[in-house]
């Protein structure tokens, strides 16, 4: 006898970006939780939500001072791919969403932040002018 898989119930995916944003995987903190937000781990979580038809929306919970510009861009690109599915993408900011933490939120239709949330960015891309050789 074969059983038919019951239909998945509608869900909202919540992906956390907490602590410094780094390339690679998220690592465990000394006292539990995570010590960083690894771009590989966060990108995979967003891609998993995008691939799941039961997921009706994505909430990105950001509590990060930023970090690697490359890692932030990897996460931002993953949010762009999620948005192409036509489902809502919302950001909820914690105590801080600075620099790369702000950048990963830029694709959201709606951003929720407390009046005391420290947010903003001086830019995630920099350069310098070379006038010799």
XYZ file of N, CA and C in Angstrom:
399
model
N 0.837 -1.167 0.000
C 0.000 0.000 0.000
C 0.892 1.245 0.000
N 0.668 2.122 -0.925
C 1.423 3.370 -0.966
C 0.591 4.489 -0.368
N 1.270 5.295 0.381
C 0.602 6.449 0.985
C 0.979 7.688 0.213
N -0.009 8.494 -0.007
C 0.228 9.769 -0.664
C 0.726 10.757 0.380
N 1.766 11.495 0.032
C 2.312 12.495 0.948
C 1.277 13.590 1.153
N 0.994 13.934 2.431
C 0.031 15.010 2.665
C 0.588 16.327 2.132
N -0.290 17.207 1.660
C 0.202 18.487 1.137
C 0.868 19.300 2.250
N 1.935 19.988 1.882
C 2.618 20.842 2.854
C 1.731 22.021 3.213
N 1.759 22.379 4.480
C 1.002 23.535 4.937
C 1.756 24.804 4.548
N 1.031 25.877 4.261
C 1.702 27.139 3.952
C 2.609 27.569 5.098
N 3.750 28.154 4.744
C 4.720 28.565 5.755
C 5.373 29.887 5.360
N 5.952 30.530 6.350
C 6.766 31.720 6.127
C 8.175 31.367 6.595
N 9.149 31.551 5.721
C 10.541 31.264 6.078
C 11.143 32.469 6.778
N 11.862 32.206 7.867
C 12.581 33.255 8.579
C 14.057 32.885 8.562
N 14.869 33.748 7.967
C 16.313 33.523 7.873
C 16.999 34.633 8.659
N 17.950 34.241 9.508
C 18.627 35.198 10.379
C 19.989 35.605 9.814
N 20.247 36.907 9.871
C 21.568 37.461 9.575
C 21.976 38.192 10.849
N 22.756 37.494 11.683
C 23.135 38.028 12.984
C 24.646 38.031 13.125
N 25.172 39.099 13.662
C 26.615 39.211 13.856
C 27.304 39.625 12.569
N 28.621 39.619 12.575
C 29.373 40.025 11.388
C 29.056 39.129 10.182
N 28.960 39.742 9.015
C 28.705 38.999 7.783
C 30.054 38.603 7.194
N 30.244 37.290 7.004
C 31.509 36.761 6.513
C 31.276 35.836 5.325
N 32.310 35.579 4.562
C 32.200 34.572 3.509
C 32.293 33.199 4.166
N 31.726 32.205 3.508
C 31.783 30.843 4.039
C 30.572 30.505 4.883
N 30.790 29.558 5.789
C 29.698 29.039 6.609
C 29.558 29.789 7.921
N 28.329 29.770 8.446
C 28.070 30.307 9.768
C 28.708 29.372 10.786
N 29.371 29.948 11.773
C 30.041 29.151 12.800
C 29.343 29.311 14.136
N 29.430 28.269 14.952
C 28.828 28.307 16.281
C 29.592 29.247 17.184
N 28.850 29.951 18.023
C 29.467 30.831 19.004
C 29.972 30.038 20.188
N 30.806 30.653 20.982
C 31.402 30.005 22.140
C 30.351 29.545 23.146
N 29.285 30.343 23.304
C 28.250 30.026 24.282
C 26.922 29.678 23.633
N 26.958 29.093 22.461
C 25.749 28.747 21.728
C 25.406 29.830 20.731
N 24.427 29.579 19.920
C 24.068 30.541 18.882
C 25.139 30.595 17.811
N 25.153 31.656 17.048
C 26.164 31.789 16.003
C 27.054 32.980 16.299
N 28.283 32.885 15.810
C 29.228 33.980 16.019
C 29.300 34.896 14.810
N 28.707 34.459 13.694
C 28.749 35.231 12.456
C 27.584 34.817 11.574
N 27.436 35.485 10.450
C 26.483 35.072 9.420
C 27.299 34.766 8.175
N 27.517 33.498 7.936
C 28.286 33.077 6.776
C 27.448 33.140 5.513
N 27.995 33.741 4.459
C 27.234 33.926 3.220
C 26.782 32.601 2.615
N 27.597 31.561 2.718
C 27.219 30.255 2.170
C 25.992 29.706 2.895
N 25.995 29.787 4.204
C 24.887 29.271 5.013
C 23.610 30.070 4.766
N 23.709 31.391 4.768
C 22.528 32.235 4.579
C 21.979 32.071 3.160
N 22.866 32.047 2.159
C 22.426 31.869 0.766
C 21.683 30.551 0.603
N 22.220 29.479 1.197
C 21.556 28.165 1.101
C 20.173 28.185 1.748
N 20.046 28.862 2.885
C 18.753 28.935 3.574
C 17.732 29.676 2.712
N 18.166 30.759 2.078
C 17.258 31.517 1.206
C 16.893 30.697 -0.021
N 17.862 30.002 -0.605
C 17.604 29.155 -1.781
C 16.652 28.009 -1.425
N 16.811 27.441 -0.245
C 15.913 26.365 0.206
C 14.482 26.887 0.327
N 14.333 28.090 0.866
C 13.000 28.702 0.977
C 12.415 28.955 -0.402
N 13.251 29.406 -1.331
C 12.773 29.691 -2.695
C 12.321 28.421 -3.410
N 12.970 27.311 -3.113
C 12.649 26.052 -3.782
C 11.420 25.357 -3.189
N 10.986 25.788 -2.023
C 9.861 25.157 -1.328
C 8.565 25.891 -1.671
N 7.677 25.221 -2.394
C 6.409 25.836 -2.796
C 5.497 26.140 -1.609
N 5.727 25.490 -0.473
C 4.910 25.759 0.709
C 5.274 27.100 1.342
N 6.476 27.603 1.062
C 6.911 28.886 1.609
C 6.250 30.000 0.814
N 5.444 30.782 1.495
C 4.666 31.844 0.852
C 5.317 33.214 0.963
N 6.336 33.349 1.846
C 7.035 34.626 2.021
C 8.342 34.373 2.749
N 9.257 35.330 2.624
C 10.552 35.257 3.300
C 10.716 36.480 4.192
N 11.082 36.228 5.442
C 11.458 37.300 6.361
C 12.946 37.152 6.638
N 13.691 38.205 6.381
C 15.111 38.229 6.711
C 15.251 39.054 7.981
N 15.680 38.435 9.053
C 15.865 39.113 10.342
C 17.321 39.546 10.433
N 17.564 40.844 10.367
C 18.918 41.383 10.318
C 19.270 42.056 11.640
N 20.334 41.582 12.254
C 20.904 42.219 13.443
C 22.417 42.111 13.284
N 22.949 42.943 12.406
C 24.347 42.824 11.998
C 24.973 44.189 11.740
N 26.224 44.354 12.177
C 26.922 45.603 11.873
C 27.525 45.599 10.474
N 27.366 44.493 9.754
C 27.949 44.377 8.419
C 29.163 43.478 8.447
N 30.028 43.689 7.493
C 31.223 42.854 7.391
C 31.725 42.837 5.963
N 31.925 41.663 5.446
C 32.469 41.493 4.102
C 31.498 41.992 3.030
N 32.001 42.856 2.134
C 31.169 43.353 1.028
C 30.808 42.216 0.083
N 31.748 41.316 -0.161
C 31.481 40.183 -1.063
C 30.412 39.279 -0.460
N 30.539 38.970 0.824
C 29.558 38.111 1.488
C 28.180 38.764 1.494
N 28.126 40.062 1.741
C 26.849 40.783 1.730
C 26.222 40.740 0.346
N 27.044 40.860 -0.693
C 26.528 40.817 -2.053
C 25.991 39.426 -2.400
N 26.640 38.378 -1.918
C 26.154 37.009 -2.138
C 24.763 36.846 -1.531
N 24.584 37.353 -0.319
C 23.277 37.273 0.344
C 22.250 38.114 -0.401
N 22.637 39.303 -0.821
C 21.726 40.196 -1.558
C 21.276 39.534 -2.867
N 22.185 38.896 -3.569
C 21.837 38.208 -4.819
C 20.847 37.073 -4.560
N 21.008 36.378 -3.430
C 20.067 35.306 -3.083
C 18.672 35.876 -2.843
N 18.588 37.061 -2.229
C 17.269 37.674 -2.012
C 16.649 38.087 -3.350
N 17.470 38.530 -4.293
C 16.957 38.888 -5.624
C 16.367 37.658 -6.313
N 17.046 36.512 -6.190
C 16.530 35.272 -6.800
C 15.215 34.861 -6.137
N 15.121 35.028 -4.802
C 13.872 34.711 -4.124
C 12.750 35.598 -4.653
N 13.014 36.890 -4.802
C 11.992 37.835 -5.266
C 11.462 37.488 -6.652
N 12.292 36.867 -7.488
C 11.853 36.493 -8.829
C 10.720 35.468 -8.786
N 10.545 34.812 -7.638
C 9.451 33.842 -7.488
C 8.107 34.545 -7.337
N 8.142 35.861 -7.118
C 6.905 36.623 -6.968
C 6.339 36.615 -5.563
N 7.030 35.986 -4.620
C 6.552 35.946 -3.236
C 7.122 37.122 -2.447
N 6.417 37.536 -1.404
C 6.872 38.680 -0.615
C 8.204 38.424 0.085
N 9.013 39.484 0.133
C 10.281 39.473 0.849
C 10.281 40.673 1.788
N 10.380 40.397 3.093
C 10.284 41.414 4.132
C 11.530 41.349 5.006
N 11.991 42.491 5.480
C 13.121 42.541 6.400
C 12.653 43.071 7.741
N 13.138 42.442 8.793
C 12.919 42.895 10.153
C 14.300 43.204 10.730
N 14.519 44.471 11.109
C 15.818 44.871 11.639
C 15.812 44.813 13.159
N 16.920 44.336 13.706
C 17.086 44.274 15.151
C 17.749 45.538 15.671
N 18.700 45.371 16.571
C 19.384 46.517 17.171
C 20.220 47.298 16.170
N 20.832 46.580 15.227
C 21.707 47.239 14.264
C 21.596 46.561 12.900
N 21.589 47.355 11.873
C 21.634 46.864 10.495
C 22.500 47.857 9.728
N 23.793 47.772 9.963
C 24.717 48.725 9.385
C 25.507 48.130 8.239
N 25.922 48.967 7.354
C 26.786 48.595 6.225
C 26.205 47.392 5.476
N 26.872 46.251 5.494
C 26.377 45.062 4.797
C 25.048 44.576 5.349
N 24.799 44.822 6.642
C 23.510 44.474 7.233
C 22.383 45.301 6.639
N 22.692 46.523 6.278
C 21.746 47.401 5.587
C 21.606 46.956 4.127
N 22.730 46.642 3.501
C 22.746 46.269 2.081
C 21.893 45.034 1.795
N 21.956 44.015 2.658
C 21.180 42.794 2.404
C 19.681 43.040 2.504
N 19.292 44.174 3.073
C 17.875 44.517 3.218
C 17.320 45.306 2.033
N 18.176 45.742 1.135
C 17.761 46.693 0.104
C 16.746 46.160 -0.894
N 16.606 44.872 -1.050
C 15.675 44.313 -2.029
C 14.278 44.080 -1.464
N 14.091 44.299 -0.169
C 12.804 44.020 0.484
C 11.726 45.008 0.057
N 10.494 44.493 -0.045
C 9.349 45.364 -0.311
C 9.017 46.190 0.918
N 9.217 45.583 2.099
C 8.887 46.232 3.362
C 10.014 45.990 4.350
N 10.371 47.027 5.093
C 11.392 46.901 6.136
C 10.788 47.404 7.440
N 10.882 46.583 8.469
C 10.437 46.965 9.804
C 11.671 47.241 10.651
N 11.704 48.399 11.290
C 12.813 48.756 12.168
C 12.260 49.528 13.351
N 12.846 49.305 14.499
C 12.497 50.042 15.696
C 13.108 51.439 15.592
N 12.495 52.440 16.191
C 13.101 53.780 16.138
C 14.537 53.818 16.693
N 14.883 52.867 17.547
C 16.229 52.839 18.124
C 17.208 51.989 17.299
N 16.741 51.359 16.215
C 17.623 50.558 15.379
C 18.680 51.458 14.744
N 19.922 51.048 14.865
C 21.020 51.783 14.219
C 21.174 51.193 12.825
N 20.894 51.998 11.815
C 20.955 51.493 10.452
C 21.532 52.542 9.514
N 22.002 52.066 8.390
C 22.571 52.959 7.387
C 23.861 52.383 6.857
N 24.392 53.042 5.858
C 25.603 52.545 5.241
C 26.377 53.699 4.626
N 27.675 53.623 4.731
C 28.517 54.600 4.040
C 28.962 54.053 2.697
N 28.474 52.844 2.383
C 28.806 52.229 1.092
C 29.494 50.894 1.295
N 29.159 49.939 0.450
C 29.776 48.618 0.557
C 30.812 48.390 -0.531
N 30.989 49.371 -1.384
C 31.980 49.254 -2.444
C 32.910 50.454 -2.348
N 34.182 50.214 -2.415
C 35.149 51.300 -2.332
C 36.186 51.149 -3.416
N 37.014 52.114 -3.536
C 38.071 52.065 -4.518
C 39.081 53.134 -4.244
N 40.140 53.137 -5.051
C 41.130 54.196 -4.906
C 41.658 54.551 -6.298
N 42.077 55.754 -6.424
C 42.578 56.261 -7.685
C 44.083 56.015 -7.743
N 44.532 55.342 -8.779
C 45.955 55.093 -8.978
C 46.418 55.949 -10.163
N 47.387 56.809 -9.903
C 47.852 57.721 -10.951
C 49.232 57.349 -11.494
N 49.844 56.308 -10.934
C 51.163 55.869 -11.391
C 51.127 54.403 -11.762
N 51.966 54.044 -12.754
C 52.213 52.674 -13.187
C 51.126 51.755 -12.878
